[in-house]
Amino acid sequence: MRLFIGFDVGGTHIKHGVIDENGNEIATDQFDTPEDEESFKQQWREVVEAYQNEQEIAAIGVSFPGHINTHTGEAAKAGALDYLDNVNLYALFSELTDLPVIAENDANCAALGERWRGAGREYENFVCITLGTGIGGGIVVEGDLWRGSHHRAGEFGVIPVGKNGEGMHEVASAKGLMETCRRALAVSEEEMPKGEELFERMENDLHLREAVEEWALFLARGVYSVISMFDPQVVLIGGGISEQEKIYKLLDRHLQTFEEWESLQVPILPCQLGNQAGRLGAVWLAKQKLARSEA
């Protein structure tokens, strides 16, 4: 049984684990995202060497924020890790390990993880929309990623959906929801209720309900646009907020008011793998790369 290391690089934490070729995670841990390139390289190498001391590792998959050319390793944008903007990740990782490494955009990896072991297993064509600080997207066509000619396909966060043309990143993300609800409640960030409590309180708070309804409308506009463009079999919603059942009822109610929804509609379902999806998707790509090199 071949073993792989999967990394999921985020702006706050870098999660990692050893995953076998069937997608079972054998070990997992995380460390805080370093603030500079040298610290990043040092901690990344220490993790890899520690795993290699315990297991025989075949390859490494890295889920990474930003615009990543998975073929060349160029990171035109590295999300919150701006010190790695315009860095060639393959050149960087080759300094740290002799193992084969593949890197891919984090939302794409999440989509592939769901395709392999999660909510996308039964579908050949689907779209994954991840709701977090911003909005990420992964597009799977005939079982594989559609990356676009500039490796930027799935940048759904820039779709204008707000009253004044604001993008989904700003008004339809999880962060956007928290901000609009904070204004409705007139409280500080520290006083903000968590997700579950927020959706419970909206039942008895008119201003909060209006804020959540408006956020759901903005999200529905983006989802409708994505469905009209790609005609997927299903839309998968990821991110911690995707676990809230009420958002699907809110989405459905808004979507029912849109022209042509009756003919365009497809199921909208939550992702199943949580924050494990990115690591699994990265390892799935590492498996593919290894198989091609041995063919």
C-alpha positions as protocol buffer text, in pm:
chain_id: "A"
residue {
  index: 1
  type: MET
  ca { x: 0 y: 0 z: 0 }
}
residue {
  index: 2
  type: ARG
  ca { x: 157 y: 324 z: -116 }
}
residue {
  index: 3
  type: LEU
  ca { x: 157 y: 622 z: 119 }
}
residue {
  index: 4
  type: PHE
  ca { x: 145 y: 992 z: 37 }
}
residue {
  index: 5
  type: ILE
  ca { x: 180 y: 1319 z: 228 }
}
residue {
  index: 6
  type: GLY
  ca { x: -102 y: 1567 z: 179 }
}
residue {
  index: 7
  type: PHE
  ca { x: -60 y: 1936 z: 269 }
}
residue {
  index: 8
  type: ASP
  ca { x: -344 y: 2188 z: 287 }
}
residue {
  index: 9
  type: VAL
  ca { x: -186 y: 2533 z: 304 }
}
residue {
  index: 10
  type: GLY
  ca { x: -414 y: 2801 z: 450 }
}
residue {
  index: 11
  type: GLY
  ca { x: -366 y: 3158 z: 562 }
}
residue {
  index: 12
  type: THR
  ca { x: -388 y: 3064 z: 931 }
}
residue {
  index: 13
  type: HIS
  ca { x: -287 y: 2698 z: 955 }
}
residue {
  index: 14
  type: ILE
  ca { x: -109 y: 2441 z: 740 }
}
residue {
  index: 15
  type: LYS
  ca { x: -274 y: 2103 z: 785 }
}
residue {
  index: 16
  type: HIS
  ca { x: -92 y: 1788 z: 680 }
}
residue {
  index: 17
  type: GLY
  ca { x: -125 y: 1413 z: 698 }
}
residue {
  index: 18
  type: VAL
  ca { x: -19 y: 1073 z: 567 }
}
residue {
  index: 19
  type: ILE
  ca { x: -281 y: 927 z: 335 }
}
residue {
  index: 20
  type: ASP
  ca { x: -282 y: 586 z: 168 }
}
residue {
  index: 21
  type: GLU
  ca { x: -367 y: 522 z: -197 }
}
residue {
  index: 22
  type: ASN
  ca { x: -731 y: 449 z: -106 }
}
residue {
  index: 23
  type: GLY
  ca { x: -775 y: 787 z: 63 }
}
residue {
  index: 24
  type: ASN
  ca { x: -752 y: 671 z: 424 }
}
residue {
  index: 25
  type: GLU
  ca { x: -572 y: 919 z: 651 }
}
residue {
  index: 26
  type: ILE
  ca { x: -322 y: 743 z: 877 }
}
residue {
  index: 27
  type: ALA
  ca { x: -181 y: 1046 z: 1061 }
}
residue {
  index: 28
  type: THR
  ca { x: -265 y: 1414 z: 1070 }
}
residue {
  index: 29
  type: ASP
  ca { x: -141 y: 1734 z: 1234 }
}
residue {
  index: 30
  type: GLN
  ca { x: -102 y: 2106 z: 1165 }
}
residue {
  index: 31
  type: PHE
  ca { x: 117 y: 2408 z: 1233 }
}
residue {
  index: 32
  type: ASP
  ca { x: 58 y: 2783 z: 1220 }
}
residue {
  index: 33
  type: THR
  ca { x: 122 y: 2934 z: 879 }
}
residue {
  index: 34
  type: PRO
  ca { x: 468 y: 3097 z: 887 }
}
residue {
  index: 35
  type: GLU
  ca { x: 506 y: 3466 z: 815 }
}
residue {
  index: 36
  type: ASP
  ca { x: 807 y: 3443 z: 583 }
}
residue {
  index: 37
  type: GLU
  ca { x: 948 y: 3211 z: 316 }
}
residue {
  index: 38
  type: GLU
  ca { x: 1242 y: 3076 z: 517 }
}
residue {
  index: 39
  type: SER
  ca { x: 1021 y: 2974 z: 809 }
}
residue {
  index: 40
  type: PHE
  ca { x: 775 y: 2817 z: 566 }
}
residue {
  index: 41
  type: LYS
  ca { x: 1049 y: 2608 z: 404 }
}
residue {
  index: 42
  type: GLN
  ca { x: 1198 y: 2501 z: 736 }
}
residue {
  index: 43
  type: GLN
  ca { x: 870 y: 2383 z: 887 }
}
residue {
  index: 44
  type: TRP
  ca { x: 754 y: 2215 z: 565 }
}
residue {
  index: 45
  type: ARG
  ca { x: 1082 y: 2020 z: 540 }
}
residue {
  index: 46
  type: GLU
  ca { x: 1067 y: 1917 z: 906 }
}
residue {
  index: 47
  type: VAL
  ca { x: 718 y: 1772 z: 856 }
}
residue {
  index: 48
  type: VAL
  ca { x: 823 y: 1577 z: 548 }
}
residue {
  index: 49
  type: GLU
  ca { x: 1136 y: 1438 z: 713 }
}
residue {
  index: 50
  type: ALA
  ca { x: 942 y: 1336 z: 1025 }
}
residue {
  index: 51
  type: TYR
  ca { x: 691 y: 1141 z: 817 }
}
residue {
  index: 52
  type: GLN
  ca { x: 969 y: 982 z: 611 }
}
residue {
  index: 53
  type: ASN
  ca { x: 1137 y: 863 z: 929 }
}
residue {
  index: 54
  type: GLU
  ca { x: 820 y: 674 z: 1018 }
}
residue {
  index: 55
  type: GLN
  ca { x: 684 y: 565 z: 679 }
}
residue {
  index: 56
  type: GLU
  ca { x: 792 y: 499 z: 322 }
}
residue {
  index: 57
  type: ILE
  ca { x: 642 y: 791 z: 132 }
}
residue {
  index: 58
  type: ALA
  ca { x: 582 y: 773 z: -245 }
}
residue {
  index: 59
  type: ALA
  ca { x: 493 y: 1136 z: -328 }
}
residue {
  index: 60
  type: ILE
  ca { x: 353 y: 1463 z: -191 }
}
residue {
  index: 61
  type: GLY
  ca { x: 41 y: 1659 z: -287 }
}
residue {
  index: 62
  type: VAL
  ca { x: 3 y: 2024 z: -185 }
}
residue {
  index: 63
  type: SER
  ca { x: -326 y: 2215 z: -176 }
}
residue {
  index: 64
  type: PHE
  ca { x: -227 y: 2580 z: -207 }
}
residue {
  index: 65
  type: PRO
  ca { x: -415 y: 2915 z: -220 }
}
residue {
  index: 66
  type: GLY
  ca { x: -407 y: 3142 z: -522 }
}
residue {
  index: 67
  type: HIS
  ca { x: -340 y: 3100 z: -892 }
}
residue {
  index: 68
  type: ILE
  ca { x: -127 y: 2788 z: -934 }
}
residue {
  index: 69
  type: ASN
  ca { x: -6 y: 2643 z: -1263 }
}
residue {
  index: 70
  type: THR
  ca { x: -6 y: 2278 z: -1163 }
}
residue {
  index: 71
  type: HIS
  ca { x: 206 y: 2184 z: -1466 }
}
residue {
  index: 72
  type: THR
  ca { x: 494 y: 2428 z: -1411 }
}
residue {
  index: 73
  type: GLY
  ca { x: 457 y: 2507 z: -1039 }
}
residue {
  index: 74
  type: GLU
  ca { x: 432 y: 2882 z: -1095 }
}
residue {
  index: 75
  type: ALA
  ca { x: 231 y: 3061 z: -825 }
}
residue {
  index: 76
  type: ALA
  ca { x: 122 y: 3391 z: -979 }
}
residue {
  index: 77
  type: LYS
  ca { x: -70 y: 3462 z: -660 }
}
residue {
  index: 78
  type: ALA
  ca { x: -29 y: 3270 z: -334 }
}
residue {
  index: 79
  type: GLY
  ca { x: -330 y: 3402 z: -144 }
}
residue {
  index: 80
  type: ALA
  ca { x: -245 y: 3506 z: 213 }
}
residue {
  index: 81
  type: LEU
  ca { x: 113 y: 3379 z: 166 }
}
residue {
  index: 82
  type: ASP
  ca { x: 206 y: 3684 z: -40 }
}
residue {
  index: 83
  type: TYR
  ca { x: 576 y: 3620 z: 24 }
}
residue {
  index: 84
  type: LEU
  ca { x: 539 y: 3330 z: -221 }
}
residue {
  index: 85
  type: ASP
  ca { x: 377 y: 3535 z: -499 }
}
residue {
  index: 86
  type: ASN
  ca { x: 550 y: 3466 z: -832 }
}
residue {
  index: 87
  type: VAL
  ca { x: 754 y: 3184 z: -676 }
}
residue {
  index: 88
  type: ASN
  ca { x: 793 y: 2853 z: -859 }
}
residue {
  index: 89
  type: LEU
  ca { x: 668 y: 2606 z: -598 }
}
residue {
  index: 90
  type: TYR
  ca { x: 829 y: 2306 z: -767 }
}
residue {
  index: 91
  type: ALA
  ca { x: 1169 y: 2474 z: -760 }
}
residue {
  index: 92
  type: LEU
  ca { x: 1111 y: 2564 z: -395 }
}
residue {
  index: 93
  type: PHE
  ca { x: 1001 y: 2214 z: -292 }
}
residue {
  index: 94
  type: SER
  ca { x: 1283 y: 2049 z: -488 }
}
residue {
  index: 95
  type: GLU
  ca { x: 1526 y: 2222 z: -249 }
}
residue {
  index: 96
  type: LEU
  ca { x: 1350 y: 2055 z: 44 }
}
residue {
  index: 97
  type: THR
  ca { x: 1283 y: 1698 z: -71 }
}
residue {
  index: 98
  type: ASP
  ca { x: 1368 y: 1442 z: -338 }
}
residue {
  index: 99
  type: LEU
  ca { x: 1011 y: 1312 z: -342 }
}
residue {
  index: 100
  type: PRO
  ca { x: 780 y: 1390 z: -637 }
}
residue {
  index: 101
  type: VAL
  ca { x: 560 y: 1690 z: -551 }
}
residue {
  index: 102
  type: ILE
  ca { x: 248 y: 1831 z: -717 }
}
residue {
  index: 103
  type: ALA
  ca { x: 69 y: 2154 z: -618 }
}
residue {
  index: 104
  type: GLU
  ca { x: -279 y: 2276 z: -707 }
}
residue {
  index: 105
  type: ASN
  ca { x: -520 y: 2554 z: -610 }
}
residue {
  index: 106
  type: ASP
  ca { x: -695 y: 2479 z: -280 }
}
residue {
  index: 107
  type: ALA
  ca { x: -1054 y: 2503 z: -409 }
}
residue {
  index: 108
  type: ASN
  ca { x: -963 y: 2272 z: -699 }
}
residue {
  index: 109
  type: CYS
  ca { x: -814 y: 2026 z: -451 }
}
residue {
  index: 110
  type: ALA
  ca { x: -1128 y: 2041 z: -239 }
}
residue {
  index: 111
  type: ALA
  ca { x: -1338 y: 1958 z: -545 }
}
residue {
  index: 112
  type: LEU
  ca { x: -1112 y: 1664 z: -631 }
}
residue {
  index: 113
  type: GLY
  ca { x: -1122 y: 1539 z: -272 }
}
residue {
  index: 114
  type: GLU
  ca { x: -1501 y: 1540 z: -283 }
}
residue {
  index: 115
  type: ARG
  ca { x: -1488 y: 1366 z: -622 }
}
residue {
  index: 116
  type: TRP
  ca { x: -1265 y: 1092 z: -479 }
}
residue {
  index: 117
  type: ARG
  ca { x: -1411 y: 1028 z: -136 }
}
residue {
  index: 118
  type: GLY
  ca { x: -1695 y: 1273 z: -70 }
}
residue {
  index: 119
  type: ALA
  ca { x: -2018 y: 1420 z: -202 }
}
residue {
  index: 120
  type: GLY
  ca { x: -1896 y: 1420 z: -564 }
}
residue {
  index: 121
  type: ARG
  ca { x: -1834 y: 1046 z: -593 }
}
residue {
  index: 122
  type: GLU
  ca { x: -2146 y: 982 z: -800 }
}
residue {
  index: 123
  type: TYR
  ca { x: -2098 y: 1272 z: -1040 }
}
residue {
  index: 124
  type: GLU
  ca { x: -1880 y: 1326 z: -1346 }
}
residue {
  index: 125
  type: ASN
  ca { x: -1972 y: 1693 z: -1385 }
}
residue {
  index: 126
  type: PHE
  ca { x: -2014 y: 1921 z: -1086 }
}
residue {
  index: 127
  type: VAL
  ca { x: -1916 y: 2254 z: -937 }
}
residue {
  index: 128
  type: CYS
  ca { x: -1780 y: 2303 z: -586 }
}
residue {
  index: 129
  type: ILE
  ca { x: -1821 y: 2646 z: -423 }
}
residue {
  index: 130
  type: THR
  ca { x: -1632 y: 2699 z: -97 }
}
residue {
  index: 131
  type: LEU
  ca { x: -1756 y: 2970 z: 139 }
}
residue {
  index: 132
  type: GLY
  ca { x: -1492 y: 3113 z: 371 }
}
residue {
  index: 133
  type: THR
  ca { x: -1310 y: 3443 z: 409 }
}
residue {
  index: 134
  type: GLY
  ca { x: -1355 y: 3466 z: 34 }
}
residue {
  index: 135
  type: ILE
  ca { x: -1519 y: 3233 z: -216 }
}
residue {
  index: 136
  type: GLY
  ca { x: -1335 y: 2959 z: -400 }
}
residue {
  index: 137
  type: GLY
  ca { x: -1452 y: 2733 z: -678 }
}
residue {
  index: 138
  type: GLY
  ca { x: -1359 y: 2405 z: -840 }
}
residue {
  index: 139
  type: ILE
  ca { x: -1509 y: 2280 z: -1167 }
}
residue {
  index: 140
  type: VAL
  ca { x: -1507 y: 1909 z: -1249 }
}
residue {
  index: 141
  type: VAL
  ca { x: -1586 y: 1814 z: -1610 }
}
residue {
  index: 142
  type: GLU
  ca { x: -1600 y: 1449 z: -1715 }
}
residue {
  index: 143
  type: GLY
  ca { x: -1433 y: 1349 z: -1389 }
}
residue {
  index: 144
  type: ASP
  ca { x: -1137 y: 1587 z: -1406 }
}
residue {
  index: 145
  type: LEU
  ca { x: -1060 y: 1950 z: -1327 }
}
residue {
  index: 146
  type: TRP
  ca { x: -1133 y: 2225 z: -1571 }
}
residue {
  index: 147
  type: ARG
  ca { x: -861 y: 2480 z: -1497 }
}
residue {
  index: 148
  type: GLY
  ca { x: -905 y: 2733 z: -1775 }
}
residue {
  index: 149
  type: SER
  ca { x: -642 y: 2873 z: -2010 }
}
residue {
  index: 150
  type: HIS
  ca { x: -477 y: 3081 z: -1734 }
}
residue {
  index: 151
  type: HIS
  ca { x: -537 y: 2838 z: -1443 }
}
residue {
  index: 152
  type: ARG
  ca { x: -797 y: 3074 z: -1299 }
}
residue {
  index: 153
  type: ALA
  ca { x: -1121 y: 2889 z: -1372 }
}
residue {
  index: 154
  type: GLY
  ca { x: -1352 y: 2880 z: -1071 }
}
residue {
  index: 155
  type: GLU
  ca { x: -1281 y: 3234 z: -947 }
}
residue {
  index: 156
  type: PHE
  ca { x: -1648 y: 3270 z: -861 }
}
residue {
  index: 157
  type: GLY
  ca { x: -1577 y: 3527 z: -592 }
}
residue {
  index: 158
  type: VAL
  ca { x: -1548 y: 3805 z: -853 }
}
residue {
  index: 159
  type: ILE
  ca { x: -1900 y: 3751 z: -992 }
}
residue {
  index: 160
  type: PRO
  ca { x: -2090 y: 4076 z: -922 }
}
residue {
  index: 161
  type: VAL
  ca { x: -2397 y: 3995 z: -711 }
}
residue {
  index: 162
  type: GLY
  ca { x: -2442 y: 4286 z: -465 }
}
residue {
  index: 163
  type: LYS
  ca { x: -2670 y: 4587 z: -487 }
}
residue {
  index: 164
  type: ASN
  ca { x: -2388 y: 4800 z: -627 }
}
residue {
  index: 165
  type: GLY
  ca { x: -2210 y: 4524 z: -817 }
}
residue {
  index: 166
  type: GLU
  ca { x: -2007 y: 4396 z: -523 }
}
residue {
  index: 167
  type: GLY
  ca { x: -1843 y: 4059 z: -587 }
}
residue {
  index: 168
  type: MET
  ca { x: -1933 y: 3735 z: -414 }
}
residue {
  index: 169
  type: HIS
  ca { x: -1609 y: 3755 z: -211 }
}
residue {
  index: 170
  type: GLU
  ca { x: -1738 y: 4067 z: -41 }
}
residue {
  index: 171
  type: VAL
  ca { x: -2109 y: 4005 z: 12 }
}
residue {
  index: 172
  type: ALA
  ca { x: -2179 y: 3631 z: -33 }
}
residue {
  index: 173
  type: SER
  ca { x: -1887 y: 3471 z: 155 }
}
residue {
  index: 174
  type: ALA
  ca { x: -1899 y: 3344 z: 514 }
}
residue {
  index: 175
  type: LYS
  ca { x: -1705 y: 3656 z: 610 }
}
residue {
  index: 176
  type: GLY
  ca { x: -1964 y: 3867 z: 427 }
}
residue {
  index: 177
  type: LEU
  ca { x: -2242 y: 3698 z: 623 }
}
residue {
  index: 178
  type: MET
  ca { x: -2070 y: 3762 z: 955 }
}
residue {
  index: 179
  type: GLU
  ca { x: -2013 y: 4128 z: 870 }
}
residue {
  index: 180
  type: THR
  ca { x: -2369 y: 4199 z: 760 }
}
residue {
  index: 181
  type: CYS
  ca { x: -2506 y: 4018 z: 1067 }
}
residue {
  index: 182
  type: ARG
  ca { x: -2270 y: 4208 z: 1296 }
}
residue {
  index: 183
  type: ARG
  ca { x: -2405 y: 4536 z: 1159 }
}
residue {
  index: 184
  type: ALA
  ca { x: -2765 y: 4414 z: 1201 }
}
residue {
  index: 185
  type: LEU
  ca { x: -2700 y: 4317 z: 1562 }
}
residue {
  index: 186
  type: ALA
  ca { x: -2489 y: 4628 z: 1631 }
}
residue {
  index: 187
  type: VAL
  ca { x: -2227 y: 4428 z: 1821 }
}
residue {
  index: 188
  type: SER
  ca { x: -1848 y: 4396 z: 1808 }
}
residue {
  index: 189
  type: GLU
  ca { x: -1671 y: 4106 z: 1640 }
}
residue {
  index: 190
  type: GLU
  ca { x: -1599 y: 3954 z: 1981 }
}
residue {
  index: 191
  type: GLU
  ca { x: -1969 y: 3960 z: 2072 }
}
residue {
  index: 192
  type: MET
  ca { x: -2085 y: 3795 z: 1751 }
}
residue {
  index: 193
  type: PRO
  ca { x: -2275 y: 3466 z: 1800 }
}
residue {
  index: 194
  type: LYS
  ca { x: -2143 y: 3156 z: 1623 }
}
residue {
  index: 195
  type: GLY
  ca { x: -2304 y: 3008 z: 1313 }
}
residue {
  index: 196
  type: GLU
  ca { x: -2566 y: 2781 z: 1471 }
}
residue {
  index: 197
  type: GLU
  ca { x: -2678 y: 3044 z: 1722 }
}
residue {
  index: 198
  type: LEU
  ca { x: -2692 y: 3305 z: 1448 }
}
residue {
  index: 199
  type: PHE
  ca { x: -2943 y: 3104 z: 1246 }
}
residue {
  index: 200
  type: GLU
  ca { x: -3150 y: 3035 z: 1558 }
}
residue {
  index: 201
  type: ARG
  ca { x: -3161 y: 3401 z: 1661 }
}
residue {
  index: 202
  type: MET
  ca { x: -3274 y: 3516 z: 1317 }
}
residue {
  index: 203
  type: GLU
  ca { x: -3613 y: 3354 z: 1379 }
}
residue {
  index: 204
  type: ASN
  ca { x: -3694 y: 3616 z: 1643 }
}
residue {
  index: 205
  type: ASP
  ca { x: -3486 y: 3913 z: 1527 }
}
residue {
  index: 206
  type: LEU
  ca { x: -3627 y: 4098 z: 1226 }
}
residue {
  index: 207
  type: HIS
  ca { x: -3311 y: 4297 z: 1149 }
}
residue {
  index: 208
  type: LEU
  ca { x: -3095 y: 3985 z: 1168 }
}
residue {
  index: 209
  type: ARG
  ca { x: -3334 y: 3789 z: 951 }
}
residue {
  index: 210
  type: GLU
  ca { x: -3332 y: 4062 z: 687 }
}
residue {
  index: 211
  type: ALA
  ca { x: -2951 y: 4061 z: 688 }
}
residue {
  index: 212
  type: VAL
  ca { x: -2932 y: 3682 z: 645 }
}
residue {
  index: 213
  type: GLU
  ca { x: -3201 y: 3688 z: 375 }
}
residue {
  index: 214
  type: GLU
  ca { x: -3010 y: 3951 z: 179 }
}
residue {
  index: 215
  type: TRP
  ca { x: -2686 y: 3751 z: 208 }
}
residue {
  index: 216
  type: ALA
  ca { x: -2871 y: 3442 z: 83 }
}
residue {
  index: 217
  type: LEU
  ca { x: -3003 y: 3642 z: -213 }
}
residue {
  index: 218
  type: PHE
  ca { x: -2651 y: 3748 z: -309 }
}
residue {
  index: 219
  type: LEU
  ca { x: -2528 y: 3389 z: -278 }
}
residue {
  index: 220
  type: ALA
  ca { x: -2826 y: 3265 z: -482 }
}
residue {
  index: 221
  type: ARG
  ca { x: -2738 y: 3508 z: -762 }
}
residue {
  index: 222
  type: GLY
  ca { x: -2387 y: 3367 z: -777 }
}
residue {
  index: 223
  type: VAL
  ca { x: -2502 y: 3005 z: -764 }
}
residue {
  index: 224
  type: TYR
  ca { x: -2759 y: 3074 z: -1039 }
}
residue {
  index: 225
  type: SER
  ca { x: -2489 y: 3232 z: -1258 }
}
residue {
  index: 226
  type: VAL
  ca { x: -2256 y: 2936 z: -1210 }
}
residue {
  index: 227
  type: ILE
  ca { x: -2529 y: 2684 z: -1290 }
}
residue {
  index: 228
  type: SER
  ca { x: -2636 y: 2875 z: -1602 }
}
residue {
  index: 229
  type: MET
  ca { x: -2274 y: 2878 z: -1725 }
}
residue {
  index: 230
  type: PHE
  ca { x: -2170 y: 2519 z: -1654 }
}
residue {
  index: 231
  type: ASP
  ca { x: -2492 y: 2313 z: -1639 }
}
residue {
  index: 232
  type: PRO
  ca { x: -2347 y: 2077 z: -1376 }
}
residue {
  index: 233
  type: GLN
  ca { x: -2517 y: 1765 z: -1239 }
}
residue {
  index: 234
  type: VAL
  ca { x: -2493 y: 1911 z: -888 }
}
residue {
  index: 235
  type: VAL
  ca { x: -2350 y: 2208 z: -698 }
}
residue {
  index: 236
  type: LEU
  ca { x: -2155 y: 2127 z: -381 }
}
residue {
  index: 237
  type: ILE
  ca { x: -2120 y: 2391 z: -109 }
}
residue {
  index: 238
  type: GLY
  ca { x: -1810 y: 2374 z: 113 }
}
residue {
  index: 239
  type: GLY
  ca { x: -1674 y: 2561 z: 411 }
}
residue {
  index: 240
  type: GLY
  ca { x: -1788 y: 2544 z: 773 }
}
residue {
  index: 241
  type: ILE
  ca { x: -2109 y: 2732 z: 700 }
}
residue {
  index: 242
  type: SER
  ca { x: -2218 y: 2462 z: 454 }
}
residue {
  index: 243
  type: GLU
  ca { x: -2322 y: 2248 z: 751 }
}
residue {
  index: 244
  type: GLN
  ca { x: -2609 y: 2487 z: 832 }
}
residue {
  index: 245
  type: GLU
  ca { x: -2922 y: 2328 z: 684 }
}
residue {
  index: 246
  type: LYS
  ca { x: -3114 y: 2656 z: 680 }
}
residue {
  index: 247
  type: ILE
  ca { x: -2896 y: 2811 z: 410 }
}
residue {
  index: 248
  type: TYR
  ca { x: -3021 y: 2554 z: 157 }
}
residue {
  index: 249
  type: LYS
  ca { x: -3384 y: 2646 z: 232 }
}
residue {
  index: 250
  type: LEU
  ca { x: -3299 y: 3015 z: 201 }
}
residue {
  index: 251
  type: LEU
  ca { x: -3114 y: 2955 z: -126 }
}
residue {
  index: 252
  type: ASP
  ca { x: -3398 y: 2751 z: -269 }
}
residue {
  index: 253
  type: ARG
  ca { x: -3656 y: 3016 z: -186 }
}
residue {
  index: 254
  type: HIS
  ca { x: -3456 y: 3285 z: -368 }
}
residue {
  index: 255
  type: LEU
  ca { x: -3369 y: 3063 z: -663 }
}
residue {
  index: 256
  type: GLN
  ca { x: -3736 y: 2979 z: -715 }
}
residue {
  index: 257
  type: THR
  ca { x: -3795 y: 3347 z: -798 }
}
residue {
  index: 258
  type: PHE
  ca { x: -3536 y: 3357 z: -1077 }
}
residue {
  index: 259
  type: GLU
  ca { x: -3635 y: 3334 z: -1441 }
}
residue {
  index: 260
  type: GLU
  ca { x: -3568 y: 2994 z: -1599 }
}
residue {
  index: 261
  type: TRP
  ca { x: -3482 y: 2831 z: -1264 }
}
residue {
  index: 262
  type: GLU
  ca { x: -3738 y: 2558 z: -1325 }
}
residue {
  index: 263
  type: SER
  ca { x: -3548 y: 2441 z: -1633 }
}
residue {
  index: 264
  type: LEU
  ca { x: -3197 y: 2512 z: -1500 }
}
residue {
  index: 265
  type: GLN
  ca { x: -3221 y: 2376 z: -1146 }
}
residue {
  index: 266
  type: VAL
  ca { x: -2991 y: 2104 z: -1015 }
}
residue {
  index: 267
  type: PRO
  ca { x: -2939 y: 1972 z: -660 }
}
residue {
  index: 268
  type: ILE
  ca { x: -2739 y: 2194 z: -421 }
}
residue {
  index: 269
  type: LEU
  ca { x: -2572 y: 1980 z: -155 }
}
residue {
  index: 270
  type: PRO
  ca { x: -2317 y: 2024 z: 125 }
}
residue {
  index: 271
  type: CYS
  ca { x: -1966 y: 1887 z: 87 }
}
residue {
  index: 272
  type: GLN
  ca { x: -1892 y: 1586 z: 308 }
}
residue {
  index: 273
  type: LEU
  ca { x: -1520 y: 1596 z: 387 }
}
residue {
  index: 274
  type: GLY
  ca { x: -1478 y: 1925 z: 573 }
}
residue {
  index: 275
  type: ASN
  ca { x: -1118 y: 2046 z: 593 }
}
residue {
  index: 276
  type: GLN
  ca { x: -988 y: 1703 z: 489 }
}
residue {
  index: 277
  type: ALA
  ca { x: -1101 y: 1755 z: 128 }
}
residue {
  index: 278
  type: GLY
  ca { x: -801 y: 1966 z: 22 }
}
residue {
  index: 279
  type: ARG
  ca { x: -544 y: 1713 z: 144 }
}
residue {
  index: 280
  type: LEU
  ca { x: -729 y: 1427 z: -21 }
}
residue {
  index: 281
  type: GLY
  ca { x: -756 y: 1612 z: -351 }
}
residue {
  index: 282
  type: ALA
  ca { x: -385 y: 1695 z: -345 }
}
residue {
  index: 283
  type: VAL
  ca { x: -298 y: 1331 z: -279 }
}
residue {
  index: 284
  type: TRP
  ca { x: -528 y: 1219 z: -562 }
}
residue {
  index: 285
  type: LEU
  ca { x: -326 y: 1441 z: -796 }
}
residue {
  index: 286
  type: ALA
  ca { x: 0 y: 1304 z: -654 }
}
residue {
  index: 287
  type: LYS
  ca { x: -123 y: 951 z: -728 }
}
residue {
  index: 288
  type: GLN
  ca { x: -199 y: 1053 z: -1086 }
}
residue {
  index: 289
  type: LYS
  ca { x: 142 y: 1214 z: -1131 }
}
residue {
  index: 290
  type: LEU
  ca { x: 318 y: 905 z: -1000 }
}
residue {
  index: 291
  type: ALA
  ca { x: 117 y: 677 z: -1229 }
}
residue {
  index: 292
  type: ARG
  ca { x: 204 y: 890 z: -1533 }
}
residue {
  index: 293
  type: SER
  ca { x: 574 y: 887 z: -1447 }
}
residue {
  index: 294
  type: GLU
  ca { x: 572 y: 509 z: -1423 }
}
residue {
  index: 295
  type: ALA
  ca { x: 370 y: 446 z: -1739 }
}
